[in-house]
Short mmCIF file of C-alpha atoms and ligand atoms in Angstrom, two decimals:
data_model
loop_
_atom_site.label_atom_id
_atom_site.label_comp_id
_atom_site.label_asym_id
_atom_site.label_seq_id
_atom_site.Cartn_x
_atom_site.Cartn_y
_atom_site.Cartn_z
CA MET A 1 -6.30 -21.65 12.80
CA GLN A 2 -2.85 -20.51 11.64
CA LEU A 3 -1.40 -22.78 8.93
CA LYS A 4 1.96 -22.57 7.23
CA LYS A 5 1.15 -21.23 3.79
CA GLU A 6 2.64 -22.52 0.58
CA ARG A 7 2.50 -19.02 -0.87
CA GLY A 8 2.03 -15.64 0.75
CA GLN A 9 -0.93 -13.39 -0.04
CA LEU A 10 -0.18 -10.18 -1.94
CA ILE A 11 -2.20 -7.31 -0.42
CA VAL A 12 -2.53 -3.93 -2.09
CA LEU A 13 -3.60 -1.00 0.05
CA SER A 14 -4.46 2.30 -1.61
CA GLY A 15 -6.00 5.53 -0.43
CA PRO A 16 -5.36 9.24 -0.79
CA SER A 17 -2.29 10.77 0.74
CA GLY A 18 -3.06 11.82 4.33
CA VAL A 19 -5.88 9.32 4.89
CA GLY A 20 -3.72 7.51 7.45
CA LYS A 21 -2.26 4.54 5.54
CA SER A 22 1.16 4.67 7.23
CA THR A 23 -0.46 5.03 10.65
CA VAL A 24 -2.82 2.09 10.07
CA ILE A 25 -0.06 -0.07 8.56
CA ALA A 26 2.27 0.54 11.53
CA GLU A 27 -0.49 -0.61 13.90
CA LEU A 28 -1.35 -3.63 11.74
CA LEU A 29 2.30 -4.78 11.49
CA GLY A 30 2.62 -4.46 15.26
CA GLN A 31 -0.16 -6.95 15.86
CA ARG A 32 0.12 -9.41 12.96
CA ASP A 33 2.83 -12.01 12.27
CA ASN A 34 3.98 -13.40 8.97
CA ILE A 35 3.43 -10.17 7.02
CA TYR A 36 6.06 -8.07 5.29
CA PHE A 37 5.64 -4.42 4.35
CA SER A 38 7.17 -3.75 0.94
CA VAL A 39 9.44 -0.72 1.28
CA SER A 40 8.96 1.23 -1.94
CA TYR A 41 11.53 3.18 -3.92
CA THR A 42 10.85 6.88 -4.39
CA THR A 43 12.50 10.01 -5.74
CA ARG A 44 10.70 12.26 -3.24
CA SER A 45 12.67 13.74 -0.32
CA PRO A 46 12.30 12.18 3.13
CA ARG A 47 9.82 13.87 5.50
CA VAL A 48 10.92 14.67 9.03
CA GLY A 49 11.15 11.38 10.93
CA GLU A 50 11.25 9.18 7.82
CA GLN A 51 14.17 6.75 7.58
CA ASP A 52 15.85 5.45 4.45
CA GLY A 53 15.19 1.73 4.10
CA VAL A 54 12.32 1.83 6.61
CA ASN A 55 9.63 4.12 5.21
CA TYR A 56 11.05 4.24 1.70
CA ASN A 57 14.26 3.61 -0.18
CA PHE A 58 15.06 7.17 -1.22
CA VAL A 59 16.85 7.25 -4.59
CA SER A 60 17.77 9.78 -7.28
CA ARG A 61 15.76 10.16 -10.50
CA GLU A 62 18.69 8.68 -12.43
CA GLU A 63 18.78 5.56 -10.21
CA PHE A 64 14.97 5.16 -10.46
CA GLU A 65 15.08 5.40 -14.25
CA ARG A 66 17.84 2.77 -14.31
CA MET A 67 15.58 0.44 -12.26
CA ILE A 68 12.77 0.97 -14.79
CA ARG A 69 15.12 0.18 -17.69
CA ASP A 70 16.45 -2.96 -15.99
CA ASN A 71 12.91 -4.27 -15.26
CA GLU A 72 13.53 -4.34 -11.51
CA LEU A 73 10.07 -2.99 -10.63
CA LEU A 74 6.78 -4.87 -10.34
CA GLU A 75 5.06 -1.53 -10.94
CA TYR A 76 5.79 2.17 -10.70
CA ALA A 77 3.95 5.46 -11.11
CA GLU A 78 4.52 9.20 -11.08
CA TYR A 79 2.62 10.92 -8.29
CA VAL A 80 2.72 14.68 -7.66
CA ASP A 81 6.04 15.09 -9.57
CA ASN A 82 7.86 12.09 -8.05
CA TYR A 83 8.41 8.46 -8.99
CA TYR A 84 7.27 5.65 -6.68
CA GLY A 85 7.82 1.94 -7.35
CA THR A 86 7.85 -1.59 -5.94
CA SER A 87 10.89 -3.88 -6.15
CA LEU A 88 9.93 -7.15 -7.80
CA LYS A 89 12.70 -9.23 -6.21
CA ALA A 90 11.97 -8.20 -2.61
CA ILE A 91 8.31 -9.21 -2.77
CA GLN A 92 8.79 -12.36 -4.85
CA GLU A 93 11.17 -13.83 -2.27
CA ARG A 94 8.70 -13.29 0.57
CA LEU A 95 5.66 -14.62 -1.32
CA ASP A 96 7.64 -17.75 -2.28
CA ALA A 97 8.53 -18.23 1.40
CA GLY A 98 4.82 -18.18 2.39
CA ILE A 99 4.93 -14.66 3.84
CA ASP A 100 2.12 -12.18 3.11
CA VAL A 101 3.29 -8.97 1.44
CA LEU A 102 1.60 -5.60 1.91
CA LEU A 103 1.98 -2.84 -0.69
CA ASP A 104 1.01 0.78 0.06
CA ILE A 105 0.63 2.08 -3.50
CA GLU A 106 -1.47 4.59 -5.40
CA VAL A 107 -4.20 3.71 -7.93
CA GLN A 108 -2.17 3.62 -11.18
CA GLY A 109 0.34 1.22 -9.64
CA ALA A 110 -2.52 -0.85 -8.19
CA ALA A 111 -4.01 -1.17 -11.70
CA LYS A 112 -0.69 -2.56 -12.95
CA VAL A 113 -0.58 -5.11 -10.09
CA ARG A 114 -4.20 -6.09 -10.87
CA ALA A 115 -3.16 -6.92 -14.43
CA ARG A 116 0.01 -8.82 -13.42
CA CYS A 117 -1.06 -10.58 -10.19
CA PRO A 118 -4.64 -11.93 -10.44
CA GLY A 119 -4.60 -13.47 -6.93
CA ALA A 120 -3.82 -10.19 -5.13
CA LEU A 121 -6.25 -8.61 -2.66
CA PHE A 122 -7.17 -4.96 -3.16
CA ILE A 123 -8.19 -2.71 -0.26
CA PHE A 124 -8.98 1.01 -0.50
CA ILE A 125 -8.94 3.24 2.60
CA ILE A 126 -11.09 6.38 2.80
CA PRO A 127 -11.36 9.10 5.44
CA PRO A 128 -14.71 9.69 7.19
CA SER A 129 -15.11 12.90 5.08
CA PHE A 130 -13.22 15.02 2.56
CA GLU A 131 -12.89 17.84 5.13
CA GLU A 132 -11.21 15.41 7.53
CA LEU A 133 -8.72 14.43 4.81
CA SER A 134 -7.77 18.08 4.38
CA ARG A 135 -7.45 18.49 8.18
CA ARG A 136 -5.16 15.44 8.42
CA LEU A 137 -2.89 16.69 5.63
CA HIS A 138 -2.60 20.06 7.39
CA ARG A 139 -2.13 18.52 10.84
CA ARG A 140 0.67 16.24 9.57
CA ASN A 141 2.54 19.45 8.87
CA THR A 142 4.96 17.89 6.36
CA ASP A 143 3.91 19.44 3.05
CA SER A 144 3.59 22.97 1.69
CA GLU A 145 0.13 24.45 0.99
CA GLU A 146 0.79 23.93 -2.72
CA VAL A 147 1.67 20.24 -2.30
CA ILE A 148 -1.40 19.74 -0.06
CA ALA A 149 -3.64 21.32 -2.73
CA GLY A 150 -2.12 18.95 -5.32
CA ARG A 151 -2.72 15.92 -3.07
CA LEU A 152 -6.36 16.91 -2.41
CA GLU A 153 -7.00 17.36 -6.11
CA LYS A 154 -5.40 13.96 -6.75
CA ALA A 155 -7.63 12.41 -4.05
CA ARG A 156 -10.81 13.29 -6.02
CA VAL A 157 -9.44 11.42 -9.07
CA GLU A 158 -8.36 8.47 -6.91
CA PHE A 159 -11.82 8.05 -5.36
CA ARG A 160 -13.17 7.26 -8.86
CA GLU A 161 -11.07 4.06 -8.84
CA ILE A 162 -12.78 2.61 -5.75
CA PRO A 163 -15.11 0.28 -7.77
CA ASN A 164 -11.99 -1.58 -8.97
CA TYR A 165 -11.09 -2.60 -5.39
CA ASP A 166 -12.35 -5.62 -3.43
CA TYR A 167 -12.79 -3.95 -0.01
CA LEU A 168 -13.41 -0.45 1.33
CA VAL A 169 -12.09 0.42 4.79
CA ILE A 170 -13.02 3.64 6.61
CA ASN A 171 -10.25 5.17 8.70
CA ASP A 172 -12.39 6.97 11.24
CA LYS A 173 -10.63 5.51 14.28
CA VAL A 174 -7.27 3.82 13.61
CA SER A 175 -8.17 0.76 15.72
CA ASN A 176 -11.42 0.25 13.75
CA ALA A 177 -9.61 0.49 10.40
CA VAL A 178 -7.01 -2.05 11.57
CA GLU A 179 -9.77 -4.36 12.76
CA GLU A 180 -11.49 -4.18 9.36
CA ILE A 181 -8.25 -4.99 7.53
CA GLU A 182 -7.59 -7.89 9.93
CA ALA A 183 -11.07 -9.22 9.11
CA VAL A 184 -10.39 -9.05 5.37
CA LEU A 185 -7.05 -10.85 5.75
CA THR A 186 -8.58 -13.55 7.93
CA ALA A 187 -11.39 -14.09 5.40
CA ALA A 188 -8.80 -14.40 2.60
CA GLU A 189 -6.90 -17.01 4.61
CA CYS A 190 -10.11 -19.07 4.92
CA ARG A 191 -10.65 -19.25 1.16
CA VAL A 192 -10.78 -22.88 -0.02
CA GLU A 193 -7.91 -22.39 -2.48
CA ASN A 194 -5.71 -21.10 0.34
CA ARG A 195 -6.34 -24.17 2.50
CA SER A 196 -5.32 -26.91 0.08
CA SER A 197 -2.60 -28.23 2.43
CA ILE A 198 -5.12 -29.14 5.15
CA LEU A 199 -7.67 -30.43 2.61
CA SER A 200 -5.37 -33.14 1.20
CA GLN A 201 -5.86 -35.40 4.29
CA PHE A 202 -9.64 -35.47 3.67
CA ALA A 203 -9.30 -36.63 0.08
P1 LIG B 301 -0.81 8.49 4.67
O1 LIG B 301 0.23 7.46 4.98
O2 LIG B 301 -2.08 7.90 4.16
O3 LIG B 301 -0.33 9.60 3.81
P2 LIG B 301 -0.49 9.24 7.50
O4 LIG B 301 -0.48 7.91 8.17
O5 LIG B 301 0.79 9.99 7.34
O6 LIG B 301 -1.24 9.17 6.07
O7 LIG B 301 -1.55 10.14 8.31
C1 LIG B 301 -1.80 11.52 8.00
C2 LIG B 301 -2.07 12.27 9.31
O8 LIG B 301 -3.35 11.85 9.82
C3 LIG B 301 -1.04 12.00 10.40
O9 LIG B 301 -0.81 13.21 11.12
C4 LIG B 301 -1.73 10.95 11.28
O10 LIG B 301 -1.29 11.02 12.62
C5 LIG B 301 -3.20 11.34 11.16
N1 LIG B 301 -4.15 10.22 11.29
C6 LIG B 301 -4.04 8.97 10.77
N2 LIG B 301 -5.14 8.22 11.07
C7 LIG B 301 -5.95 9.01 11.79
C8 LIG B 301 -7.26 8.83 12.40
N3 LIG B 301 -7.92 7.67 12.31
N4 LIG B 301 -7.80 9.86 13.08
C9 LIG B 301 -7.13 11.05 13.17
N5 LIG B 301 -5.92 11.30 12.62
C10 LIG B 301 -5.33 10.30 11.93
P1 LIG B 302 3.58 9.78 0.03
O1 LIG B 302 4.44 10.76 -0.69
O2 LIG B 302 2.40 10.44 0.71
O3 LIG B 302 4.38 8.89 0.97
O4 LIG B 302 2.97 8.79 -1.04
C1 LIG B 302 2.26 9.30 -2.14
C2 LIG B 302 1.49 8.18 -2.81
O5 LIG B 302 2.41 7.25 -3.38
C3 LIG B 302 0.61 7.37 -1.86
O6 LIG B 302 -0.67 7.26 -2.48
C4 LIG B 302 1.28 6.04 -1.78
O7 LIG B 302 0.33 4.98 -1.63
C5 LIG B 302 1.93 5.95 -3.14
N1 LIG B 302 3.05 5.01 -3.19
C6 LIG B 302 3.97 4.72 -2.25
N2 LIG B 302 4.81 3.78 -2.69
C7 LIG B 302 4.41 3.43 -3.93
C8 LIG B 302 4.88 2.49 -4.93
O8 LIG B 302 5.84 1.75 -4.73
N3 LIG B 302 4.22 2.45 -6.10
C9 LIG B 302 3.14 3.24 -6.37
N4 LIG B 302 2.53 3.11 -7.53
N5 LIG B 302 2.66 4.13 -5.47
C10 LIG B 302 3.30 4.23 -4.26
#
């Protein structure tokens, strides 16, 4: 049963670069209402096909450092030589309006959100194997061999953070991964504390 929520659920999705987060998120957003994808700020250059304001807000290093100084970010991290961060204002407005907010962020940023937002839900996505992760990064054809090597090395460090997450989703087939995330979000909606509005009439 779909109820109007008093507050949206903050959902953090992490997983190594190339595992398929963007692909899975696009599919999820296409089939679920009342969820907003937080468009991050980054200093990295756009990949072919990426649009400013859609995939990321692409900004200069100077502008990003100004946002840090002015406390405009919920969290930020440096990842393979670039800054990535989440705008506090954009997500706060949605959560207050009862809209779920999905963050696609790496593990250091997720740790900061864990400390600041105790009610958030943490999901980690893994590939079916390490070899498949390497294949996907190569097949995407957007990064140099050197950048791919850096991302694979980073992936090994990121996997060590999995015990800090609530749920582990395997992106073998995109539709299965989306189904697993849907199941997690539905279970979260059914939590007693998230159903207080319907409970009041039974008091
Ligand atoms: P991320 O956002 O995690 O960096 P992408 O969504 O860009 O990853 O996916 C990396 C590559 O893997 C893309 O070429 C994408 O089409 C492909 N991909 C994503 N999910 C799957 C899957 N389940 N099976 C095979 N290829 C996939
Ligand atoms: P990519 O360059 O592949 O798009 O992203 C690299 C990594 O940065 C991914 O692990 C992605 O989850 C992470 N990332 C994207 N946006 C943010 C953000 O706003 N904050 C943090 N901490 N990480 C982010």
